[in-house]
CSV table of N, CA, C and O in Angstrom, one decimal:
chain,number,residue,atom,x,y,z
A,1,UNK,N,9.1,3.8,14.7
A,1,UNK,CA,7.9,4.4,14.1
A,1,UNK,C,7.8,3.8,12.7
A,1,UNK,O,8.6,3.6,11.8
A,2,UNK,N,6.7,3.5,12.6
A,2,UNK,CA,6.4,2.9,11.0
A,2,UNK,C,6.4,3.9,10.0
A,2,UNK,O,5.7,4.9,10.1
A,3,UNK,N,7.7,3.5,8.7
A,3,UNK,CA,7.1,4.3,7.3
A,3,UNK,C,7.1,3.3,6.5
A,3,UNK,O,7.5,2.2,6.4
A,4,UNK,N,6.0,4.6,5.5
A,4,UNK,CA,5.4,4.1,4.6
A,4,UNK,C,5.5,4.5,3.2
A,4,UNK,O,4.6,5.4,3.0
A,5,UNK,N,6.5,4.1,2.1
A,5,UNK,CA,6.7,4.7,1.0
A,5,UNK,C,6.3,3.6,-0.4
A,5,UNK,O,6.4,2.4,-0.4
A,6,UNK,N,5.8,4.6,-1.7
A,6,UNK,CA,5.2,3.7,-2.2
A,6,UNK,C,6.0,4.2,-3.7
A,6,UNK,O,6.4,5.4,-3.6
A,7,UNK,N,6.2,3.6,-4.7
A,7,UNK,CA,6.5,4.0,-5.8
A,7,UNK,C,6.0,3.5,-7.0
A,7,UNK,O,5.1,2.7,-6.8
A,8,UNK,N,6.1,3.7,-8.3
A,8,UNK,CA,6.1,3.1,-9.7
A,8,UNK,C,5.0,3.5,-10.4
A,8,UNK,O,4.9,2.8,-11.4
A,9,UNK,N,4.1,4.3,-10.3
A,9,UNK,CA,3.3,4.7,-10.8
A,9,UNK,C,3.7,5.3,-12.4
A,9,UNK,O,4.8,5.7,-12.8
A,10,UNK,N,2.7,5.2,-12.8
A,10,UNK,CA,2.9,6.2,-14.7
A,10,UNK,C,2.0,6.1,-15.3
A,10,UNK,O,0.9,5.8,-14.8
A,11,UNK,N,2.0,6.5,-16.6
A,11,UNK,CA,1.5,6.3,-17.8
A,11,UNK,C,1.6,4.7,-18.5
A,11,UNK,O,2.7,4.2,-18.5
A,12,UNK,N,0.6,4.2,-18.9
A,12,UNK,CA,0.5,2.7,-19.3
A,12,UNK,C,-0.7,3.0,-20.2
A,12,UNK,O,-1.6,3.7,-20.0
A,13,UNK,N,-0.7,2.3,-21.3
A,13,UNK,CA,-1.6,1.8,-22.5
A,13,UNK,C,-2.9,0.7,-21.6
A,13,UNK,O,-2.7,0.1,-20.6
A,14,UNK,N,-4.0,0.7,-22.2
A,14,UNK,CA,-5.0,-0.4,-21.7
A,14,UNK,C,-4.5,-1.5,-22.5
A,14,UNK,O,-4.2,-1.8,-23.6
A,15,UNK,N,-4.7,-2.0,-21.0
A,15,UNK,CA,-4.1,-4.0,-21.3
A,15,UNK,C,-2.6,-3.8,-20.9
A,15,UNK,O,-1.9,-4.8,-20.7
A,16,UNK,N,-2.3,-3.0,-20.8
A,16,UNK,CA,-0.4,-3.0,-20.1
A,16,UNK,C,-0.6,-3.5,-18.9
A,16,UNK,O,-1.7,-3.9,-18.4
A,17,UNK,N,0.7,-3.3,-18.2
A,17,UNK,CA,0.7,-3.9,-16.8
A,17,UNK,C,1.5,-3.0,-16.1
A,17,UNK,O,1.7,-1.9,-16.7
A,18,UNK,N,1.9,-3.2,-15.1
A,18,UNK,CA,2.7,-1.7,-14.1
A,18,UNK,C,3.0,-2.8,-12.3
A,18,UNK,O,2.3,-3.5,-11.5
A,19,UNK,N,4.0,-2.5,-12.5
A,19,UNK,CA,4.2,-2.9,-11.1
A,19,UNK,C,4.6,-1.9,-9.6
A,19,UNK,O,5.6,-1.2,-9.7
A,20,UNK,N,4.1,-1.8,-8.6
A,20,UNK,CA,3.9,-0.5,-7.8
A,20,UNK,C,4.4,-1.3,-6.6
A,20,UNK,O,4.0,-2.4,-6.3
A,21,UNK,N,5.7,-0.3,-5.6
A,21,UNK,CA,6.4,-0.8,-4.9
A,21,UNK,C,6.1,-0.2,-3.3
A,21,UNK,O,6.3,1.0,-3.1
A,22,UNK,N,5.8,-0.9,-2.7
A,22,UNK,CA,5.8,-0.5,-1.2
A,22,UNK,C,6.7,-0.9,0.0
A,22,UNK,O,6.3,-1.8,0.8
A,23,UNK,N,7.8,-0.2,0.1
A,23,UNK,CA,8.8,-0.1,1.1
A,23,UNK,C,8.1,0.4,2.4
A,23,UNK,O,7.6,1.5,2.6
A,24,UNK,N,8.2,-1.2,3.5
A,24,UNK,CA,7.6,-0.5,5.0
A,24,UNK,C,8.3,-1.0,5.8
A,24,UNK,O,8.4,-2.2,5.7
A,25,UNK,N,8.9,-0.4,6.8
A,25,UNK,CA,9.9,-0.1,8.1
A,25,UNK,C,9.5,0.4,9.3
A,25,UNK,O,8.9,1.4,9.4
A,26,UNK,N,9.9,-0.3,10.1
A,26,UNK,CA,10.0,0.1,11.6
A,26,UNK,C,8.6,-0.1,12.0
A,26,UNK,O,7.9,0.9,12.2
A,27,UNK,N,7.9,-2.0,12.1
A,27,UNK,CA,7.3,-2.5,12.9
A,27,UNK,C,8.0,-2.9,13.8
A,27,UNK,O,9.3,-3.1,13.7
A,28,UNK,N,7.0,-3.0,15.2
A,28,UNK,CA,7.7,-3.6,16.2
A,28,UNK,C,6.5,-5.3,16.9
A,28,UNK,O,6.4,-6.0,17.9
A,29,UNK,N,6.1,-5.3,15.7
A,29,UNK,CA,5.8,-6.8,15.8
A,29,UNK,C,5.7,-7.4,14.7
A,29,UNK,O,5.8,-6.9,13.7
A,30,UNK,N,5.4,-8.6,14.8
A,30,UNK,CA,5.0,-9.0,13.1
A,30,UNK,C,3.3,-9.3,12.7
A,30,UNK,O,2.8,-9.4,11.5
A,31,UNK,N,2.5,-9.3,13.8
A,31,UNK,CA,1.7,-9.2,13.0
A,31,UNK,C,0.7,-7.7,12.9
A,31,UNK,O,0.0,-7.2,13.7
A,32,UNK,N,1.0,-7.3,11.4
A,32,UNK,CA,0.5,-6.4,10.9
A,32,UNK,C,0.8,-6.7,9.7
A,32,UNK,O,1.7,-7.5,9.3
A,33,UNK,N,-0.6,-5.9,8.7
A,33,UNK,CA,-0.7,-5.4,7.1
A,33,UNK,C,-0.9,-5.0,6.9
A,33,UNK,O,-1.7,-4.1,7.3
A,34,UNK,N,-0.1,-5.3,5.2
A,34,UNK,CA,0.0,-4.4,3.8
A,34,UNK,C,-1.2,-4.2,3.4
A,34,UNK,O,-1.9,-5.1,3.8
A,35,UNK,N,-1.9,-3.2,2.7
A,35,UNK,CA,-2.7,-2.7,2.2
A,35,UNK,C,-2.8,-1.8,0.7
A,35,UNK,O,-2.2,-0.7,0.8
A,36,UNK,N,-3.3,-2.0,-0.4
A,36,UNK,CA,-3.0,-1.4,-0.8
A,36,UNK,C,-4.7,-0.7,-1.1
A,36,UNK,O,-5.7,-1.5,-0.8
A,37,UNK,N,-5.2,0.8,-1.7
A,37,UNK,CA,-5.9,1.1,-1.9
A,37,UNK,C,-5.5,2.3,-3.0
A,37,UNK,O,-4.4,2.8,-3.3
A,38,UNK,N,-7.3,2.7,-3.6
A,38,UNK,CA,-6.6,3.9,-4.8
A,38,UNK,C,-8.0,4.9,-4.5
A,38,UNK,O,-9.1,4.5,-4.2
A,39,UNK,N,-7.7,5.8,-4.7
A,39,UNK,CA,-8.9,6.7,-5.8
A,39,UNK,C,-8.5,7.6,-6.6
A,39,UNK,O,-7.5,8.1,-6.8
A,40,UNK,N,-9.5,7.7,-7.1
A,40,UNK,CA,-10.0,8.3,-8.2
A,40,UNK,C,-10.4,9.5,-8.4
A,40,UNK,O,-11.5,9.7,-7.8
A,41,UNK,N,-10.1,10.8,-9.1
A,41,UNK,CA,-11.2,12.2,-8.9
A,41,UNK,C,-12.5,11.6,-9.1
A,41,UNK,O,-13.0,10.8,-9.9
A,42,UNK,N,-12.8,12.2,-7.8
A,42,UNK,CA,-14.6,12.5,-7.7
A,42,UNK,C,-15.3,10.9,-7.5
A,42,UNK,O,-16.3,10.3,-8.0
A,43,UNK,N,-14.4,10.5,-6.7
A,43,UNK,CA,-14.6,8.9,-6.1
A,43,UNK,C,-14.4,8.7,-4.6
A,43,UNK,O,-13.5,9.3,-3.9
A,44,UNK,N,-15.3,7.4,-3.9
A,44,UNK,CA,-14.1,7.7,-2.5
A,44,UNK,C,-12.9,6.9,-3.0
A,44,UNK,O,-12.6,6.5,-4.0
A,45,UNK,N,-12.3,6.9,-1.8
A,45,UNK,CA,-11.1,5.9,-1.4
A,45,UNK,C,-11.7,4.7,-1.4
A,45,UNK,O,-12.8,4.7,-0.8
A,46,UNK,N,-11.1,3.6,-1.9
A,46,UNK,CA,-10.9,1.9,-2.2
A,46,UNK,C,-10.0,0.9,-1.9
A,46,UNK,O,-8.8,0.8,-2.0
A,47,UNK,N,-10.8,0.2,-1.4
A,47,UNK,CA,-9.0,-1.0,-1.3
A,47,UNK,C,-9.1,-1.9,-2.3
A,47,UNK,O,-10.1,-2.5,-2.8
A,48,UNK,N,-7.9,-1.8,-2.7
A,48,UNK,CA,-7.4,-3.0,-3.9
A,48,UNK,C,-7.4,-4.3,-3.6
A,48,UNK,O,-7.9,-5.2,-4.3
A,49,UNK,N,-6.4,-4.6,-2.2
A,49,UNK,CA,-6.1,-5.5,-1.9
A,49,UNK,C,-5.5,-5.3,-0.4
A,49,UNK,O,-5.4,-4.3,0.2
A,50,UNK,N,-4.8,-6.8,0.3
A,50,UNK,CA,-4.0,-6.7,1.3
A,50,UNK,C,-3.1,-7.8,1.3
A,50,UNK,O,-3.4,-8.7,0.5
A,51,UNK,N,-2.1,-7.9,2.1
A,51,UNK,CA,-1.4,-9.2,1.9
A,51,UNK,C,-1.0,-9.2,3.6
A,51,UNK,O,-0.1,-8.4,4.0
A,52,UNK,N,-1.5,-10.1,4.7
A,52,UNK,CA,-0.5,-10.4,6.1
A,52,UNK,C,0.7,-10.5,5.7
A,52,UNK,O,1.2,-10.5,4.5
A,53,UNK,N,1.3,-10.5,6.7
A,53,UNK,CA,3.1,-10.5,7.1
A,53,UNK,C,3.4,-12.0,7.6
A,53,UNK,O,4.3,-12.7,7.1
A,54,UNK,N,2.8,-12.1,8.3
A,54,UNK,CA,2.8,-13.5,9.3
A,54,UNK,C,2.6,-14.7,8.4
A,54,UNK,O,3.5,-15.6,8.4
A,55,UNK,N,1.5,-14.8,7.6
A,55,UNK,CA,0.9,-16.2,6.8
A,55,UNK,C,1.2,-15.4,5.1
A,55,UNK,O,0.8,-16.1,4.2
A,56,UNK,N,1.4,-14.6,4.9
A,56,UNK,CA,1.3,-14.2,3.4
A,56,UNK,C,-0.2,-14.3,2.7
A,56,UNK,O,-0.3,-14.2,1.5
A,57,UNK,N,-1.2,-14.6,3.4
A,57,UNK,CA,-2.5,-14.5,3.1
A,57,UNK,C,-3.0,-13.2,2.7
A,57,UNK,O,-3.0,-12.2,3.4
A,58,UNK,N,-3.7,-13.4,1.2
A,58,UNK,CA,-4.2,-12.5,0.6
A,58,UNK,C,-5.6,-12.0,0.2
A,58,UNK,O,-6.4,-12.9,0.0
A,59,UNK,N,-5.9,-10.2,0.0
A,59,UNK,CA,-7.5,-10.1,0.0
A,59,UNK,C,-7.3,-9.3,-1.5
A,59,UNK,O,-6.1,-8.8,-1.7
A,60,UNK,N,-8.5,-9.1,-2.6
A,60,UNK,CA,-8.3,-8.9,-3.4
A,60,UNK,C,-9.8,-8.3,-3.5
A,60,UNK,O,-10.7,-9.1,-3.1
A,61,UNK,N,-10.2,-6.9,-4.2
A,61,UNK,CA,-11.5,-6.4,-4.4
A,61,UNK,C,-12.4,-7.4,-5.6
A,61,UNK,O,-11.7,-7.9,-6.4
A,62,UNK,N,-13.3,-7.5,-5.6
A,62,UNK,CA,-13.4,-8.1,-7.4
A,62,UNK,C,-13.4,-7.2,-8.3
A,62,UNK,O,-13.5,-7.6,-9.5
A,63,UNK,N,-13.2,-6.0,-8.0
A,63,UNK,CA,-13.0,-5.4,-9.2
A,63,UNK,C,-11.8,-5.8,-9.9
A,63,UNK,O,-11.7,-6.1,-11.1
A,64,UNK,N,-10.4,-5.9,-8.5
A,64,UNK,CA,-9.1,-6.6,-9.4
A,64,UNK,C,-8.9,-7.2,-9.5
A,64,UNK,O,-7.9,-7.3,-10.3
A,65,UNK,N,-9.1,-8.3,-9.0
A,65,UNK,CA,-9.4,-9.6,-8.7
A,65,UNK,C,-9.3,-10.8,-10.1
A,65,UNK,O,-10.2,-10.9,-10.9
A,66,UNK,N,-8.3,-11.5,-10.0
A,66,UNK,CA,-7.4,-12.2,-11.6
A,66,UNK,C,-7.0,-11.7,-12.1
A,66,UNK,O,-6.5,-12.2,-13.1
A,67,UNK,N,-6.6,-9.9,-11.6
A,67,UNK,CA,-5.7,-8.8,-12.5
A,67,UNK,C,-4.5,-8.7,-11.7
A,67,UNK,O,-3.4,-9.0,-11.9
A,68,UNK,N,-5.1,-8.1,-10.6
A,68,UNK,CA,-3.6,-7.9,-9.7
A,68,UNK,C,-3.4,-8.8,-8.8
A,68,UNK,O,-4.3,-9.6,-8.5
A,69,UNK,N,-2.0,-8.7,-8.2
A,69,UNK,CA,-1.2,-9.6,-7.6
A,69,UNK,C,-0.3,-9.1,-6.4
A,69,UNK,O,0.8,-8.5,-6.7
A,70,UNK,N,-0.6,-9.2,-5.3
A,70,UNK,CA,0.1,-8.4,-4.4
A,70,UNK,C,0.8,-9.8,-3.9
A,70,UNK,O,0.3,-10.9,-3.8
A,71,UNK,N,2.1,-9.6,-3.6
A,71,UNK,CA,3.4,-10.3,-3.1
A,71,UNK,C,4.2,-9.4,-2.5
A,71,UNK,O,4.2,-8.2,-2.7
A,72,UNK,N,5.2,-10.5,-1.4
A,72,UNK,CA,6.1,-9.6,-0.4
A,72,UNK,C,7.6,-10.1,-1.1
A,72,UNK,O,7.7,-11.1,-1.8
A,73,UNK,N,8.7,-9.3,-0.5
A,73,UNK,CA,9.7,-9.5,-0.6
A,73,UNK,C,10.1,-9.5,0.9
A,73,UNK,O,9.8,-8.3,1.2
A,74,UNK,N,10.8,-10.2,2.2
A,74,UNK,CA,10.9,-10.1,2.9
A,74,UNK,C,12.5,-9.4,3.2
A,74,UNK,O,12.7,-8.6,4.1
A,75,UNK,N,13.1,-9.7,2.6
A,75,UNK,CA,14.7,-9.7,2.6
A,75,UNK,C,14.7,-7.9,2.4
A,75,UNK,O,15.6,-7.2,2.9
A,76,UNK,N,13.9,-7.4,1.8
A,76,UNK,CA,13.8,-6.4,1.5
A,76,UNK,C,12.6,-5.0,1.8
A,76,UNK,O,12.3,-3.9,1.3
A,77,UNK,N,12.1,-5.9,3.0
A,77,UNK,CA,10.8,-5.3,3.4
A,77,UNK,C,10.3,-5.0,2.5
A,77,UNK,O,10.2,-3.8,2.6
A,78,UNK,N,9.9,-5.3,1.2
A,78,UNK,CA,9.2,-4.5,0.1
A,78,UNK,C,7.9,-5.6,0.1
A,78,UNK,O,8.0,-6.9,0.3
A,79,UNK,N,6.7,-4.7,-0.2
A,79,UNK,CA,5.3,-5.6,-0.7
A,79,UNK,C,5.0,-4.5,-2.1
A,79,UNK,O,4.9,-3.3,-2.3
A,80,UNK,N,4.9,-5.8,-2.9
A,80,UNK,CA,4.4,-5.0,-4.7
A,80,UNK,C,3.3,-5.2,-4.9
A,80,UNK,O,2.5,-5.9,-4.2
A,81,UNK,N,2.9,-4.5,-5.9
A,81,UNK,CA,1.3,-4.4,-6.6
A,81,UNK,C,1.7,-4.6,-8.1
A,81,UNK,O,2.2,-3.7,-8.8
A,82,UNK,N,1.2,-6.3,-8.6
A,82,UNK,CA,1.4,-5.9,-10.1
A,82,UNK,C,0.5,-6.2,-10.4
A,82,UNK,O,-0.1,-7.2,-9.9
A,83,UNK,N,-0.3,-5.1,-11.4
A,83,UNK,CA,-0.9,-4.5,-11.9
A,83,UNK,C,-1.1,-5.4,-13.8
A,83,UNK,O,-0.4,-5.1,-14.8
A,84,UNK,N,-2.0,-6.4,-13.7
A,84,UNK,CA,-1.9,-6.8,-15.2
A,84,UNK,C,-2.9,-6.3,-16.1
A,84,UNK,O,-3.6,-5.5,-15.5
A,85,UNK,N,-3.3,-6.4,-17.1
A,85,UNK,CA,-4.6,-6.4,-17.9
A,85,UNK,C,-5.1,-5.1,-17.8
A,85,UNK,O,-6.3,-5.0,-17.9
A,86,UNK,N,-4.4,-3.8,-17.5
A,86,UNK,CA,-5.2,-2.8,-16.6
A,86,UNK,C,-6.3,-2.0,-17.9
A,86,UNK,O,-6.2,-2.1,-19.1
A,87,UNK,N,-7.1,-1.2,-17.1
A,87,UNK,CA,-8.1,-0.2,-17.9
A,87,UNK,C,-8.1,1.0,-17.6
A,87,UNK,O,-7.5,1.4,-16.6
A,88,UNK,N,-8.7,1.8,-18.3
A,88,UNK,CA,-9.0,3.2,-18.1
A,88,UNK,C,-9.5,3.3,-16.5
A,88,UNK,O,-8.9,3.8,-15.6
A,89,UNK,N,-10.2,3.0,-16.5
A,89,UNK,CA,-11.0,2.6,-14.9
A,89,UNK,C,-10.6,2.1,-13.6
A,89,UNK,O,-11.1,1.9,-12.5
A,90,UNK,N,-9.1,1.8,-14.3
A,90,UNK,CA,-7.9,1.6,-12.9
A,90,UNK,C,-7.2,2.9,-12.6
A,90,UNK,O,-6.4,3.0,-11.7
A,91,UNK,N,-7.3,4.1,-13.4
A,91,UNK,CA,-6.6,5.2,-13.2
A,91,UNK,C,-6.9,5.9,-12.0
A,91,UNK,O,-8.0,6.3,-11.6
A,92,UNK,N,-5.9,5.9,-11.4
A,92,UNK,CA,-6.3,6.6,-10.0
A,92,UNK,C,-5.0,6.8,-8.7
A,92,UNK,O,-4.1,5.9,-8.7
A,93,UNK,N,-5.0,7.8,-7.6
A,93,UNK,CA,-3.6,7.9,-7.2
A,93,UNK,C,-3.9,6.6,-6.2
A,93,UNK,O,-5.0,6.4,-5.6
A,94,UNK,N,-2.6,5.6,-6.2
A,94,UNK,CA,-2.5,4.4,-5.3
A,94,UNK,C,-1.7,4.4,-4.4
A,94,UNK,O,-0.5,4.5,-4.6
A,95,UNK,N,-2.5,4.1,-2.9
A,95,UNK,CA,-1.8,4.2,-1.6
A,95,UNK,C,-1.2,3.3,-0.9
A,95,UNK,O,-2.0,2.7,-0.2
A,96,UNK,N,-0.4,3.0,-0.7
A,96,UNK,CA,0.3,2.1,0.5
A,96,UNK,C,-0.1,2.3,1.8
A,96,UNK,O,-0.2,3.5,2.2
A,97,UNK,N,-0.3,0.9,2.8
A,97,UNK,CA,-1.4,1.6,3.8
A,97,UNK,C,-0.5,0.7,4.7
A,97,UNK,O,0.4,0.1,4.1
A,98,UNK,N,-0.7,0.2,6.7
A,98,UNK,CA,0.1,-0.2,6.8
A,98,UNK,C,-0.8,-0.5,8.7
A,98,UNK,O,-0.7,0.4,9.6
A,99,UNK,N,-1.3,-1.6,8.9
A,99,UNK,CA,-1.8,-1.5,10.5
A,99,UNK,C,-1.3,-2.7,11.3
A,99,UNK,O,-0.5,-3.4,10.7
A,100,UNK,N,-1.5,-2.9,12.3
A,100,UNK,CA,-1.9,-3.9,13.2
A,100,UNK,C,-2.8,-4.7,13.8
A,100,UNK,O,-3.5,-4.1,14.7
A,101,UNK,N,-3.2,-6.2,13.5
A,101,UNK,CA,-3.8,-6.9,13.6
A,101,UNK,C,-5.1,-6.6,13.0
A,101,UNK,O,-6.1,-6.6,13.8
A,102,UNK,N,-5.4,-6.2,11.7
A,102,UNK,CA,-6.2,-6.0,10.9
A,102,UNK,C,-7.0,-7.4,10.8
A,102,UNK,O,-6.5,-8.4,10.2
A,103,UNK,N,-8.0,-7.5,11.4
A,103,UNK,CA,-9.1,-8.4,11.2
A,103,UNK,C,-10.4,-9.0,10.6
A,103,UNK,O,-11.0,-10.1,10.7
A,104,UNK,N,-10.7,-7.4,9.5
A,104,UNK,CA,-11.9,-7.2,8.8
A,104,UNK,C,-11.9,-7.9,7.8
A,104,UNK,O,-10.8,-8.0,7.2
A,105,UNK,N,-13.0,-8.8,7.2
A,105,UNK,CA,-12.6,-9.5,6.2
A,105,UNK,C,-12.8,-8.7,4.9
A,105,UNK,O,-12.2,-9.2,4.0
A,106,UNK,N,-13.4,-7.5,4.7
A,106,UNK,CA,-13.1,-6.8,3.8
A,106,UNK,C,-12.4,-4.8,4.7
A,106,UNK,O,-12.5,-4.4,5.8
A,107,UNK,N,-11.7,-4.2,3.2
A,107,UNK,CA,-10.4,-3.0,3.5
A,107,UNK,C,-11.8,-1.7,4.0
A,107,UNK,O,-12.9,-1.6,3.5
A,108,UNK,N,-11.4,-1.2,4.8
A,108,UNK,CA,-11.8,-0.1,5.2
A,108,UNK,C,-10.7,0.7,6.0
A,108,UNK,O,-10.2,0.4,7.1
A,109,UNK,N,-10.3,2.1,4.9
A,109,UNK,CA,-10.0,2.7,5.3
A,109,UNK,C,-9.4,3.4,6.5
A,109,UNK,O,-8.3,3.9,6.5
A,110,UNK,N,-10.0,3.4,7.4
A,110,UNK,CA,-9.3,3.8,8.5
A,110,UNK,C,-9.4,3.3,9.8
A,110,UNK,O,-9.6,3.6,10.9
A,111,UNK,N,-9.0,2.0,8.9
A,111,UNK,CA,-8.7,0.6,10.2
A,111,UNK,C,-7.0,1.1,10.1
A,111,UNK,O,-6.3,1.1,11.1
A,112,UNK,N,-6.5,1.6,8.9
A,112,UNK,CA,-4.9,1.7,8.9
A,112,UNK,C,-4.1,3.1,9.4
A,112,UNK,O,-4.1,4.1,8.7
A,113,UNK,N,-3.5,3.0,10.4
A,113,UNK,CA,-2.8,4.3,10.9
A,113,UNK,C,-1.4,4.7,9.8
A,113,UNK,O,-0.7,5.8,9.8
A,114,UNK,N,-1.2,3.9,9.2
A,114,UNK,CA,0.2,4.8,8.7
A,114,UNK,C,0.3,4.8,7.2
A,114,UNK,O,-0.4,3.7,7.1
A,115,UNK,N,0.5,5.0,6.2
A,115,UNK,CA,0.0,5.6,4.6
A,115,UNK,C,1.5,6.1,4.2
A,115,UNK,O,2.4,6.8,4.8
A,116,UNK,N,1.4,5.6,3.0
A,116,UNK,CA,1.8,6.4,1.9
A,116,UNK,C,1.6,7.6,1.7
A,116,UNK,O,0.9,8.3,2.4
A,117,UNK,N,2.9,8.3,0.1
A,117,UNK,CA,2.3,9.6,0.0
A,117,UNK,C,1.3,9.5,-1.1
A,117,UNK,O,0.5,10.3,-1.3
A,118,UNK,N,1.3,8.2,-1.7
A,118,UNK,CA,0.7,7.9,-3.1
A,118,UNK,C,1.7,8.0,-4.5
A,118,UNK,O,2.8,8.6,-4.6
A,119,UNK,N,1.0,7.4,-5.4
A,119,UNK,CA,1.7,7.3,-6.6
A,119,UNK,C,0.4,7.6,-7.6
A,119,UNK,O,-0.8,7.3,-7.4
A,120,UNK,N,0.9,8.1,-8.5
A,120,UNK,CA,-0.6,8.3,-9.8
A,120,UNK,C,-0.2,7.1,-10.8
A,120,UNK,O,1.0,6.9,-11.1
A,121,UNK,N,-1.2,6.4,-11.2
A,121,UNK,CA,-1.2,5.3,-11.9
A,121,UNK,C,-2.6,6.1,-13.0
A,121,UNK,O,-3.8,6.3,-12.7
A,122,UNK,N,-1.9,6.3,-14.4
A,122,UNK,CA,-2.9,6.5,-15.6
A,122,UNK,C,-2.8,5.6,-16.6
A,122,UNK,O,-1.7,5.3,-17.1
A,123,UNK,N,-4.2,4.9,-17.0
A,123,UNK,CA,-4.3,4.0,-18.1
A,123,UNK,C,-5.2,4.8,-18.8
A,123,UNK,O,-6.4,5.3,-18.7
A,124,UNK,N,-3.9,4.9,-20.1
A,124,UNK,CA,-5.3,5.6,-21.5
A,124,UNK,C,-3.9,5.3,-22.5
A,124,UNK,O,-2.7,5.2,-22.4
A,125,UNK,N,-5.2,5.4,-23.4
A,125,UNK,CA,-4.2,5.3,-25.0
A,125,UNK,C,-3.7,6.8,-25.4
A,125,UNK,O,-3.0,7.0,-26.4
């Protein structure tokens, strides 16, 4: 059974950076992906980004797009989200998401069956 746990969330100043950790276990193939997404009160749900398993090929919203940086650790099943340059307007709880043979060239939500609990990520002075 796939889990899906996410960590590192906090309080950060605008223009700080924050790095957010996604521990995922118990695929039974390799190709599937990481996903990351957030919202916001009184927003929908968003994707941030994704990163394959197979080729390490990456998608990035333009909203974050030259800000964030999603990479894997394989040794460690872990995929990160760092978080640079951030703003008020990145505050929001961020999900770790997790499918198989994801093909869409842009994130929609409920292409992914297995999730995070979330982490809250706040940017303010």
């Amino acid at each position: 059974q796939v889990h899906v746990v996410e960590s590192g969330g906090g309080l950060v100043q605008p223009g700080g950076s924050l790095r957010l950790s996604c521990a995922a276990s118990g695929f039974t193939m390799d190709a599937y992906t990481i996903a990351w997404f957030r919202q916001a009160p009184g927003k929908e749900r968003e994707g941030v980004g994704k990163i394959k398993n197979i080729d390490e090929t990456t998608y990035y919203a333009d909203s974050v797009k030259g800000r964030f940086t999603i990479s894997r650790d394989s040794s460690k099943n872990m995929v990160y989200l760092q978080m640079d340059n951030l703003r008020p307007d990145d505050t929001a709880v961020y999900y770790c998401a997790a499918g198989y043979f994801i093909v869409s060239p842009t994130m929609r939500w409920r292409e992914y069956p297995y999730w995070g609990q979330g982490t809250q990520v706040t940017v303010s002075s």
